[in-house]
PDB file of C-alpha atoms in Angstrom:
ATOM      1  CA  ASN A   1       2.330  20.126   5.335  1.00 72.00           C
ATOM      2  CA  SER A   2      -0.108  21.405   2.721  1.00 76.00           C
ATOM      3  CA  ASP A   3      -3.811  21.739   3.489  1.00 78.00           C
ATOM      4  CA  ALA A   4      -5.017  20.108   0.285  1.00 82.00           C
ATOM      5  CA  ILE A   5      -3.869  17.770  -2.447  1.00 82.00           C
ATOM      6  CA  ALA A   6      -4.737  17.299  -6.107  1.00 85.00           C
ATOM      7  CA  MET A   7      -3.060  14.359  -7.865  1.00 83.00           C
ATOM      8  CA  VAL A   8      -3.337  14.119 -11.638  1.00 85.00           C
ATOM      9  CA  THR A   9      -3.880  10.413 -12.231  1.00 81.00           C
ATOM     10  CA  ALA A  10      -5.597   8.179 -14.761  1.00 74.00           C
ATOM     11  CA  SER A  11      -4.698   4.692 -13.624  1.00 66.00           C
ATOM     12  CA  HIS A  12      -8.036   3.111 -14.462  1.00 66.00           C
ATOM     13  CA  ASN A  13      -8.950   5.231 -17.471  1.00 70.00           C
ATOM     14  CA  GLU A  14      -8.332   4.446 -21.116  1.00 71.00           C
ATOM     15  CA  ASN A  15      -5.625   6.278 -23.032  1.00 74.00           C
ATOM     16  CA  GLY A  16      -6.676   9.871 -23.723  1.00 78.00           C
ATOM     17  CA  TRP A  17      -8.500  10.365 -20.419  1.00 81.00           C
ATOM     18  CA  THR A  18      -7.119  11.629 -17.158  1.00 82.00           C
ATOM     19  CA  GLY A  19      -8.488  12.507 -13.745  1.00 84.00           C
ATOM     20  CA  VAL A  20      -7.709  14.292 -10.495  1.00 85.00           C
ATOM     21  CA  LYS A  21      -7.697  12.642  -7.077  1.00 84.00           C
ATOM     22  CA  MET A  22      -8.337  15.256  -4.380  1.00 87.00           C
ATOM     23  CA  GLY A  23      -8.191  15.569  -0.621  1.00 84.00           C
ATOM     24  CA  ILE A  24      -8.449  18.279   2.038  1.00 81.00           C
ATOM     25  CA  GLU A  25      -7.408  16.275   5.090  1.00 76.00           C
ATOM     26  CA  LYS A  26      -3.828  15.148   5.550  1.00 73.00           C
ATOM     27  CA  GLY A  27      -3.314  11.624   4.301  1.00 72.00           C
ATOM     28  CA  LEU A  28      -6.871  11.270   3.015  1.00 82.00           C
ATOM     29  CA  THR A  29      -8.594  11.573  -0.345  1.00 84.00           C
ATOM     30  CA  HIS A  30     -12.215  12.442  -1.063  1.00 86.00           C
ATOM     31  CA  SER A  31     -14.796   9.727  -0.575  1.00 82.00           C
ATOM     32  CA  PRO A  32     -17.629   9.264  -3.121  1.00 84.00           C
ATOM     33  CA  ALA A  33     -19.903  11.368  -0.887  1.00 86.00           C
ATOM     34  CA  GLU A  34     -17.419  14.238  -0.858  1.00 87.00           C
ATOM     35  CA  MET A  35     -16.924  13.977  -4.607  1.00 88.00           C
ATOM     36  CA  ASN A  36     -20.691  14.297  -5.066  1.00 93.00           C
ATOM     37  CA  GLU A  37     -20.637  17.357  -2.817  1.00 92.00           C
ATOM     38  CA  LEU A  38     -17.828  18.847  -4.894  1.00 90.00           C
ATOM     39  CA  LYS A  39     -19.729  18.070  -8.105  1.00 92.00           C
ATOM     40  CA  LYS A  40     -22.766  19.924  -6.738  1.00 95.00           C
ATOM     41  CA  ILE A  41     -20.637  22.972  -5.881  1.00 93.00           C
ATOM     42  CA  VAL A  42     -19.158  23.030  -9.394  1.00 92.00           C
ATOM     43  CA  LEU A  43     -22.485  22.563 -11.199  1.00 95.00           C
ATOM     44  CA  GLU A  44     -24.175  25.243  -9.100  1.00 95.00           C
ATOM     45  CA  ASN A  45     -21.144  27.537  -9.338  1.00 93.00           C
ATOM     46  CA  LYS A  46     -21.186  28.151  -5.579  1.00 91.00           C
ATOM     47  CA  PHE A  47     -17.516  28.769  -4.963  1.00 89.00           C
ATOM     48  CA  ILE A  48     -15.994  30.527  -1.959  1.00 86.00           C
ATOM     49  CA  LYS A  49     -13.473  33.073  -3.190  1.00 86.00           C
ATOM     50  CA  ARG A  50     -10.403  33.502  -1.027  1.00 86.00           C
ATOM     51  CA  LYS A  51      -6.724  34.094  -1.541  1.00 85.00           C
ATOM     52  CA  GLY A  52      -4.481  31.060  -1.508  1.00 79.00           C
ATOM     53  CA  SER A  53      -0.980  30.095  -2.468  1.00 80.00           C
ATOM     54  CA  TYR A  54       0.954  27.323  -4.117  1.00 80.00           C
ATOM     55  CA  LYS A  55       4.579  26.327  -4.225  1.00 81.00           C
ATOM     56  CA  LYS A  56       6.376  24.427  -6.947  1.00 85.00           C
ATOM     57  CA  ILE A  57       8.769  21.841  -5.534  1.00 86.00           C
ATOM     58  CA  GLU A  58      11.858  21.673  -7.722  1.00 93.00           C
ATOM     59  CA  GLY A  59      13.634  18.329  -8.073  1.00 94.00           C
ATOM     60  CA  PHE A  60      10.653  16.363  -6.798  1.00 90.00           C
ATOM     61  CA  LYS A  61      11.775  13.148  -8.491  1.00 92.00           C
ATOM     62  CA  GLU A  62      15.097  13.170  -6.632  1.00 94.00           C
ATOM     63  CA  ILE A  63      13.447  14.112  -3.314  1.00 95.00           C
ATOM     64  CA  TYR A  64      10.990  11.228  -3.661  1.00 93.00           C
ATOM     65  CA  ILE A  65      13.628   8.674  -4.648  1.00 96.00           C
ATOM     66  CA  ASN A  66      15.919   9.753  -1.796  1.00 96.00           C
ATOM     67  CA  SER A  67      13.084   9.304   0.706  1.00 95.00           C
ATOM     68  CA  LEU A  68      12.523   5.736  -0.521  1.00 95.00           C
ATOM     69  CA  THR A  69      16.151   4.635  -0.598  1.00 97.00           C
ATOM     70  CA  LYS A  70      17.385   5.526   2.885  1.00 95.00           C
ATOM     71  CA  ASN A  71      17.233   1.889   3.981  1.00 94.00           C
ATOM     72  CA  LYS A  72      19.154  -0.814   2.110  1.00 95.00           C
ATOM     73  CA  ILE A  73      18.501  -4.549   1.941  1.00 95.00           C
ATOM     74  CA  LYS A  74      21.087  -6.965   3.322  1.00 93.00           C
ATOM     75  CA  LYS A  75      20.320  -9.874   1.009  1.00 92.00           C
ATOM     76  CA  LYS A  76      20.949  -9.312  -2.696  1.00 91.00           C
ATOM     77  CA  ILE A  77      17.920 -10.343  -4.749  1.00 96.00           C
ATOM     78  CA  LYS A  78      17.148 -10.344  -8.459  1.00 98.00           C
ATOM     79  CA  VAL A  79      13.898  -8.545  -9.272  1.00 98.00           C
ATOM     80  CA  VAL A  80      11.854  -8.279 -12.466  1.00 98.00           C
ATOM     81  CA  VAL A  81      10.189  -4.856 -12.524  1.00 98.00           C
ATOM     82  CA  ALA A  82       7.283  -4.419 -14.952  1.00 98.00           C
ATOM     83  CA  CYS A  83       5.714  -0.989 -15.335  1.00 96.00           C
ATOM     84  CA  GLY A  84       3.575  -1.445 -18.445  1.00 93.00           C
ATOM     85  CA  ASN A  85       5.095   1.761 -19.872  1.00 93.00           C
ATOM     86  CA  GLY A  86       3.382   3.736 -17.095  1.00 91.00           C
ATOM     87  CA  THR A  87       4.764   6.367 -14.721  1.00 90.00           C
ATOM     88  CA  ALA A  88       6.199   3.852 -12.233  1.00 94.00           C
ATOM     89  CA  GLY A  89       8.967   3.321 -14.788  1.00 95.00           C
ATOM     90  CA  ILE A  90      10.455   6.682 -13.772  1.00 94.00           C
ATOM     91  CA  PHE A  91      10.906   5.578 -10.169  1.00 96.00           C
ATOM     92  CA  ALA A  92      10.631   1.848  -9.461  1.00 97.00           C
ATOM     93  CA  PRO A  93      13.754   0.496 -11.246  1.00 97.00           C
ATOM     94  CA  LYS A  94      16.010   3.208  -9.807  1.00 97.00           C
ATOM     95  CA  VAL A  95      14.613   2.853  -6.276  1.00 97.00           C
ATOM     96  CA  LEU A  96      15.074  -0.916  -6.252  1.00 98.00           C
ATOM     97  CA  LYS A  97      18.613  -0.650  -7.645  1.00 98.00           C
ATOM     98  CA  GLU A  98      19.587   1.911  -5.019  1.00 97.00           C
ATOM     99  CA  ILE A  99      18.374  -0.226  -2.113  1.00 97.00           C
ATOM    100  CA  GLY A 100      20.512  -3.112  -3.371  1.00 97.00           C
ATOM    101  CA  CYS A 101      18.460  -5.174  -5.838  1.00 98.00           C
ATOM    102  CA  GLU A 102      19.593  -6.516  -9.185  1.00 98.00           C
ATOM    103  CA  VAL A 103      16.860  -5.247 -11.506  1.00 98.00           C
ATOM    104  CA  ILE A 104      15.546  -6.721 -14.751  1.00 98.00           C
ATOM    105  CA  GLU A 105      13.462  -3.991 -16.395  1.00 98.00           C
ATOM    106  CA  LEU A 106      10.334  -4.935 -18.319  1.00 97.00           C
ATOM    107  CA  ASP A 107       8.449  -2.208 -20.228  1.00 96.00           C
ATOM    108  CA  CYS A 108       9.741   0.583 -17.975  1.00 97.00           C
ATOM    109  CA  ASN A 109      10.093   3.275 -20.656  1.00 96.00           C
ATOM    110  CA  LEU A 110       7.239   5.787 -20.765  1.00 93.00           C
ATOM    111  CA  ASP A 111       4.715   5.316 -23.566  1.00 92.00           C
ATOM    112  CA  TYR A 112       1.175   6.593 -23.076  1.00 86.00           C
ATOM    113  CA  ASN A 113      -0.058   4.249 -25.822  1.00 87.00           C
ATOM    114  CA  PHE A 114       0.683   1.254 -23.551  1.00 89.00           C
ATOM    115  CA  PRO A 115       1.814  -0.865 -26.535  1.00 91.00           C
ATOM    116  CA  LYS A 116       2.361  -4.177 -24.701  1.00 91.00           C
ATOM    117  CA  TYR A 117      -0.545  -4.540 -22.273  1.00 89.00           C
ATOM    118  CA  ASN A 118      -2.743  -2.629 -19.865  1.00 87.00           C
ATOM    119  CA  PRO A 119      -0.546  -1.540 -16.910  1.00 90.00           C
ATOM    120  CA  ASN A 120      -2.715  -3.257 -14.324  1.00 90.00           C
ATOM    121  CA  PRO A 121      -1.340  -5.796 -11.813  1.00 90.00           C
ATOM    122  CA  GLU A 122      -4.688  -7.610 -11.936  1.00 88.00           C
ATOM    123  CA  ASP A 123      -4.473  -8.004 -15.737  1.00 90.00           C
ATOM    124  CA  LEU A 124      -3.493 -11.552 -16.738  1.00 92.00           C
ATOM    125  CA  LYS A 125      -1.512 -10.422 -19.791  1.00 94.00           C
ATOM    126  CA  MET A 126       0.762  -8.316 -17.592  1.00 94.00           C
ATOM    127  CA  LEU A 127       1.091 -11.057 -14.974  1.00 95.00           C
ATOM    128  CA  HIS A 128       1.964 -13.659 -17.620  1.00 96.00           C
ATOM    129  CA  ALA A 129       4.674 -11.368 -19.046  1.00 96.00           C
ATOM    130  CA  ILE A 130       6.202 -10.932 -15.576  1.00 97.00           C
ATOM    131  CA  SER A 131       6.004 -14.664 -14.869  1.00 98.00           C
ATOM    132  CA  LYS A 132       7.797 -15.458 -18.140  1.00 98.00           C
ATOM    133  CA  ALA A 133      10.555 -12.927 -17.384  1.00 98.00           C
ATOM    134  CA  VAL A 134      11.018 -14.237 -13.827  1.00 98.00           C
ATOM    135  CA  LYS A 135      11.523 -17.793 -15.067  1.00 98.00           C
ATOM    136  CA  GLU A 136      13.757 -16.787 -17.996  1.00 98.00           C
ATOM    137  CA  ASN A 137      16.021 -14.691 -15.762  1.00 98.00           C
ATOM    138  CA  ASN A 138      15.937 -17.005 -12.738  1.00 98.00           C
ATOM    139  CA  ALA A 139      14.729 -14.035 -10.682  1.00 98.00           C
ATOM    140  CA  ASP A 140      13.733 -14.156  -7.025  1.00 98.00           C
ATOM    141  CA  VAL A 141      10.571 -12.098  -7.443  1.00 98.00           C
ATOM    142  CA  GLY A 142       8.609 -10.053  -9.977  1.00 98.00           C
ATOM    143  CA  PHE A 143       6.798  -6.770  -9.343  1.00 98.00           C
ATOM    144  CA  GLY A 144       4.122  -5.321 -11.624  1.00 96.00           C
ATOM    145  CA  PHE A 145       3.002  -1.719 -11.142  1.00 95.00           C
ATOM    146  CA  ASP A 146      -0.162  -0.074 -12.413  1.00 92.00           C
ATOM    147  CA  GLY A 147      -0.267   3.021 -14.622  1.00 88.00           C
ATOM    148  CA  ASP A 148       0.128   5.579 -11.843  1.00 87.00           C
ATOM    149  CA  GLY A 149       2.322   3.407  -9.647  1.00 89.00           C
ATOM    150  CA  ASP A 150       0.124   3.082  -6.554  1.00 88.00           C
ATOM    151  CA  ARG A 151      -0.734  -0.624  -6.903  1.00 91.00           C
ATOM    152  CA  ILE A 152       1.514  -3.644  -7.169  1.00 93.00           C
ATOM    153  CA  GLY A 153       1.233  -7.269  -8.206  1.00 94.00           C
ATOM    154  CA  VAL A 154       3.771  -9.862  -7.047  1.00 96.00           C
ATOM    155  CA  ILE A 155       5.087 -12.979  -8.804  1.00 97.00           C
ATOM    156  CA  ASP A 156       7.157 -15.487  -6.827  1.00 97.00           C
ATOM    157  CA  ASN A 157      10.402 -17.157  -7.931  1.00 97.00           C
ATOM    158  CA  THR A 158       8.514 -20.042  -9.575  1.00 97.00           C
ATOM    159  CA  GLY A 159       6.456 -17.699 -11.761  1.00 97.00           C
ATOM    160  CA  ASN A 160       3.228 -17.924  -9.756  1.00 97.00           C
ATOM    161  CA  GLU A 161       1.190 -14.927  -8.611  1.00 95.00           C
ATOM    162  CA  ILE A 162       0.981 -14.127  -4.909  1.00 94.00           C
ATOM    163  CA  TYR A 163      -2.428 -12.485  -4.532  1.00 92.00           C
ATOM    164  CA  SER A 164      -2.197  -8.971  -3.131  1.00 92.00           C
ATOM    165  CA  ASP A 165      -4.255  -9.739  -0.033  1.00 94.00           C
ATOM    166  CA  LYS A 166      -1.747 -12.499   0.816  1.00 95.00           C
ATOM    167  CA  VAL A 167       1.094  -9.999   0.256  1.00 95.00           C
ATOM    168  CA  GLY A 168      -0.703  -7.706   2.703  1.00 96.00           C
ATOM    169  CA  LEU A 169      -0.837 -10.536   5.219  1.00 97.00           C
ATOM    170  CA  LEU A 170       2.904 -11.157   4.809  1.00 96.00           C
ATOM    171  CA  ILE A 171       3.558  -7.465   5.502  1.00 97.00           C
ATOM    172  CA  ALA A 172       1.246  -7.522   8.542  1.00 98.00           C
ATOM    173  CA  ARG A 173       3.004 -10.635   9.892  1.00 98.00           C
ATOM    174  CA  ASN A 174       6.348  -8.865   9.506  1.00 96.00           C
ATOM    175  CA  LEU A 175       5.120  -5.733  11.301  1.00 98.00           C
ATOM    176  CA  ALA A 176       3.196  -7.412  14.128  1.00 98.00           C
ATOM    177  CA  PRO A 177       6.126  -8.501  16.380  1.00 97.00           C
ATOM    178  CA  LYS A 178       7.520  -4.953  16.333  1.00 97.00           C
ATOM    179  CA  HIS A 179       4.102  -3.298  16.767  1.00 98.00           C
ATOM    180  CA  LYS A 180       2.111  -5.401  19.210  1.00 97.00           C
ATOM    181  CA  ASN A 181      -1.570  -4.545  19.842  1.00 97.00           C
ATOM    182  CA  SER A 182      -1.832  -2.874  16.429  1.00 97.00           C
ATOM    183  CA  LYS A 183      -4.794  -2.743  14.070  1.00 98.00           C
ATOM    184  CA  PHE A 184      -4.819  -3.551  10.365  1.00 98.00           C
ATOM    185  CA  VAL A 185      -7.610  -2.578   7.959  1.00 97.00           C
ATOM    186  CA  VAL A 186      -8.353  -4.765   4.925  1.00 97.00           C
ATOM    187  CA  ASP A 187     -11.119  -4.644   2.340  1.00 95.00           C
ATOM    188  CA  VAL A 188     -13.954  -7.176   2.401  1.00 94.00           C
ATOM    189  CA  LYS A 189     -12.564  -8.968  -0.667  1.00 93.00           C
ATOM    190  CA  SER A 190      -9.422  -9.928   1.235  1.00 94.00           C
ATOM    191  CA  THR A 191      -8.584 -13.351   2.605  1.00 93.00           C
ATOM    192  CA  GLY A 192     -10.055 -14.508   5.917  1.00 93.00           C
ATOM    193  CA  LEU A 193      -6.570 -15.651   6.940  1.00 94.00           C
ATOM    194  CA  PHE A 194      -6.032 -12.266   8.597  1.00 96.00           C
ATOM    195  CA  ARG A 195      -8.540 -13.192  11.313  1.00 93.00           C
ATOM    196  CA  ASP A 196      -6.956 -16.532  12.205  1.00 93.00           C
ATOM    197  CA  ASP A 197      -3.277 -15.846  11.592  1.00 96.00           C
ATOM    198  CA  THR A 198      -1.224 -17.118  14.525  1.00 96.00           C
ATOM    199  CA  VAL A 199       1.458 -14.407  14.267  1.00 98.00           C
ATOM    200  CA  LEU A 200      -1.137 -11.622  14.395  1.00 98.00           C
ATOM    201  CA  LEU A 201      -3.019 -13.305  17.243  1.00 97.00           C
ATOM    202  CA  GLN A 202       0.149 -13.956  19.256  1.00 97.00           C
ATOM    203  CA  ASN A 203       0.952 -10.246  19.042  1.00 98.00           C
ATOM    204  CA  ASN A 204      -2.611  -9.227  19.948  1.00 98.00           C
ATOM    205  CA  CYS A 205      -3.181  -7.546  16.580  1.00 98.00           C
ATOM    206  CA  LYS A 206      -6.708  -6.893  15.347  1.00 97.00           C
ATOM    207  CA  THR A 207      -7.903  -7.007  11.733  1.00 97.00           C
ATOM    208  CA  ILE A 208     -10.831  -4.842  10.627  1.00 97.00           C
ATOM    209  CA  TYR A 209     -12.610  -5.728   7.364  1.00 97.00           C
ATOM    210  CA  TRP A 210     -14.005  -2.659   5.609  1.00 96.00           C
ATOM    211  CA  LYS A 211     -15.512  -1.327   2.391  1.00 93.00           C
ATOM    212  CA  THR A 212     -13.544  -1.845  -0.801  1.00 91.00           C
ATOM    213  CA  GLY A 213     -12.075   1.360  -2.226  1.00 86.00           C
ATOM    214  CA  HIS A 214      -8.878   3.334  -1.755  1.00 82.00           C
ATOM    215  CA  SER A 215     -10.551   6.295  -0.020  1.00 84.00           C
ATOM    216  CA  HIS A 216     -12.659   4.061   2.257  1.00 89.00           C
ATOM    217  CA  ILE A 217      -9.655   2.068   3.480  1.00 92.00           C
ATOM    218  CA  LYS A 218      -7.517   5.172   4.065  1.00 90.00           C
ATOM    219  CA  ARG A 219     -10.292   6.791   6.093  1.00 90.00           C
ATOM    220  CA  LYS A 220     -10.826   3.695   8.197  1.00 94.00           C
ATOM    221  CA  VAL A 221      -7.086   3.433   8.856  1.00 94.00           C
ATOM    222  CA  ASN A 222      -7.169   7.056   9.999  1.00 91.00           C
ATOM    223  CA  GLU A 223     -10.306   6.634  12.147  1.00 93.00           C
ATOM    224  CA  GLU A 224      -9.049   3.475  13.850  1.00 96.00           C
ATOM    225  CA  LYS A 225      -5.475   4.761  14.167  1.00 95.00           C
ATOM    226  CA  ALA A 226      -4.482   1.515  12.464  1.00 96.00           C
ATOM    227  CA  LEU A 227      -0.888   0.675  11.637  1.00 97.00           C
ATOM    228  CA  ALA A 228      -1.598  -0.142   7.977  1.00 96.00           C
ATOM    229  CA  GLY A 229      -4.302  -0.873   5.429  1.00 96.00           C
ATOM    230  CA  PHE A 230      -4.358  -3.360   2.551  1.00 95.00           C
ATOM    231  CA  GLU A 231      -6.596  -3.825  -0.498  1.00 93.00           C
ATOM    232  CA  LYS A 232      -6.870  -6.931  -2.654  1.00 92.00           C
ATOM    233  CA  SER A 233      -6.440  -4.688  -5.707  1.00 88.00           C
ATOM    234  CA  GLY A 234      -2.836  -4.031  -4.643  1.00 88.00           C
ATOM    235  CA  HIS A 235      -3.078  -0.775  -2.679  1.00 88.00           C
ATOM    236  CA  PHE A 236      -1.051  -0.971   0.530  1.00 91.00           C
TER     237      PHE A 236
END
């Protein structure tokens, strides 16, 4: 219930560089326009000085994992989890094990040098490594997480990539029967199948295509009171 957020993240930056993703509205992060406004305030040194407070949450890792593992899967599946030596390696393997998956770990130890490949689920080198591991281990699915763990790439049981916009459509199809008359927001790069999908249409669900970009999609989801938003880059 905090009034503002500041996430230290460097998912798209080269090793040695980091960044901060900020937001002052619950569930939202700054848009480019707001970042320009913030830049202007900093450069002109026009700060408002007021008292504030902060609270350190102890045991955050355990709190986060517990929140993600309340529900278990009924069907046992074998999963290859690739983290590219990024921060998802702290969470993803443990979360998937605790919900009932058999996990094959691939580059899940932390190493800021990223010795194997760029931790990016759109990077072919990472996708090829996951595909190889899926086939070698006869796994049901492969997941590849980006450096800060907020995007995912999916490889099917034959070693082929399922594009993230199609994964979004699968999620929407699963949600639609339980949430009729809902809205979904997708970026303009996403597949046109959302518009014509029979499951979504049968459940009177509407798809809104919007500007590409994490902050843009989150804001549109909030404005439209949509059930979910999906980006082709792998943000869900």
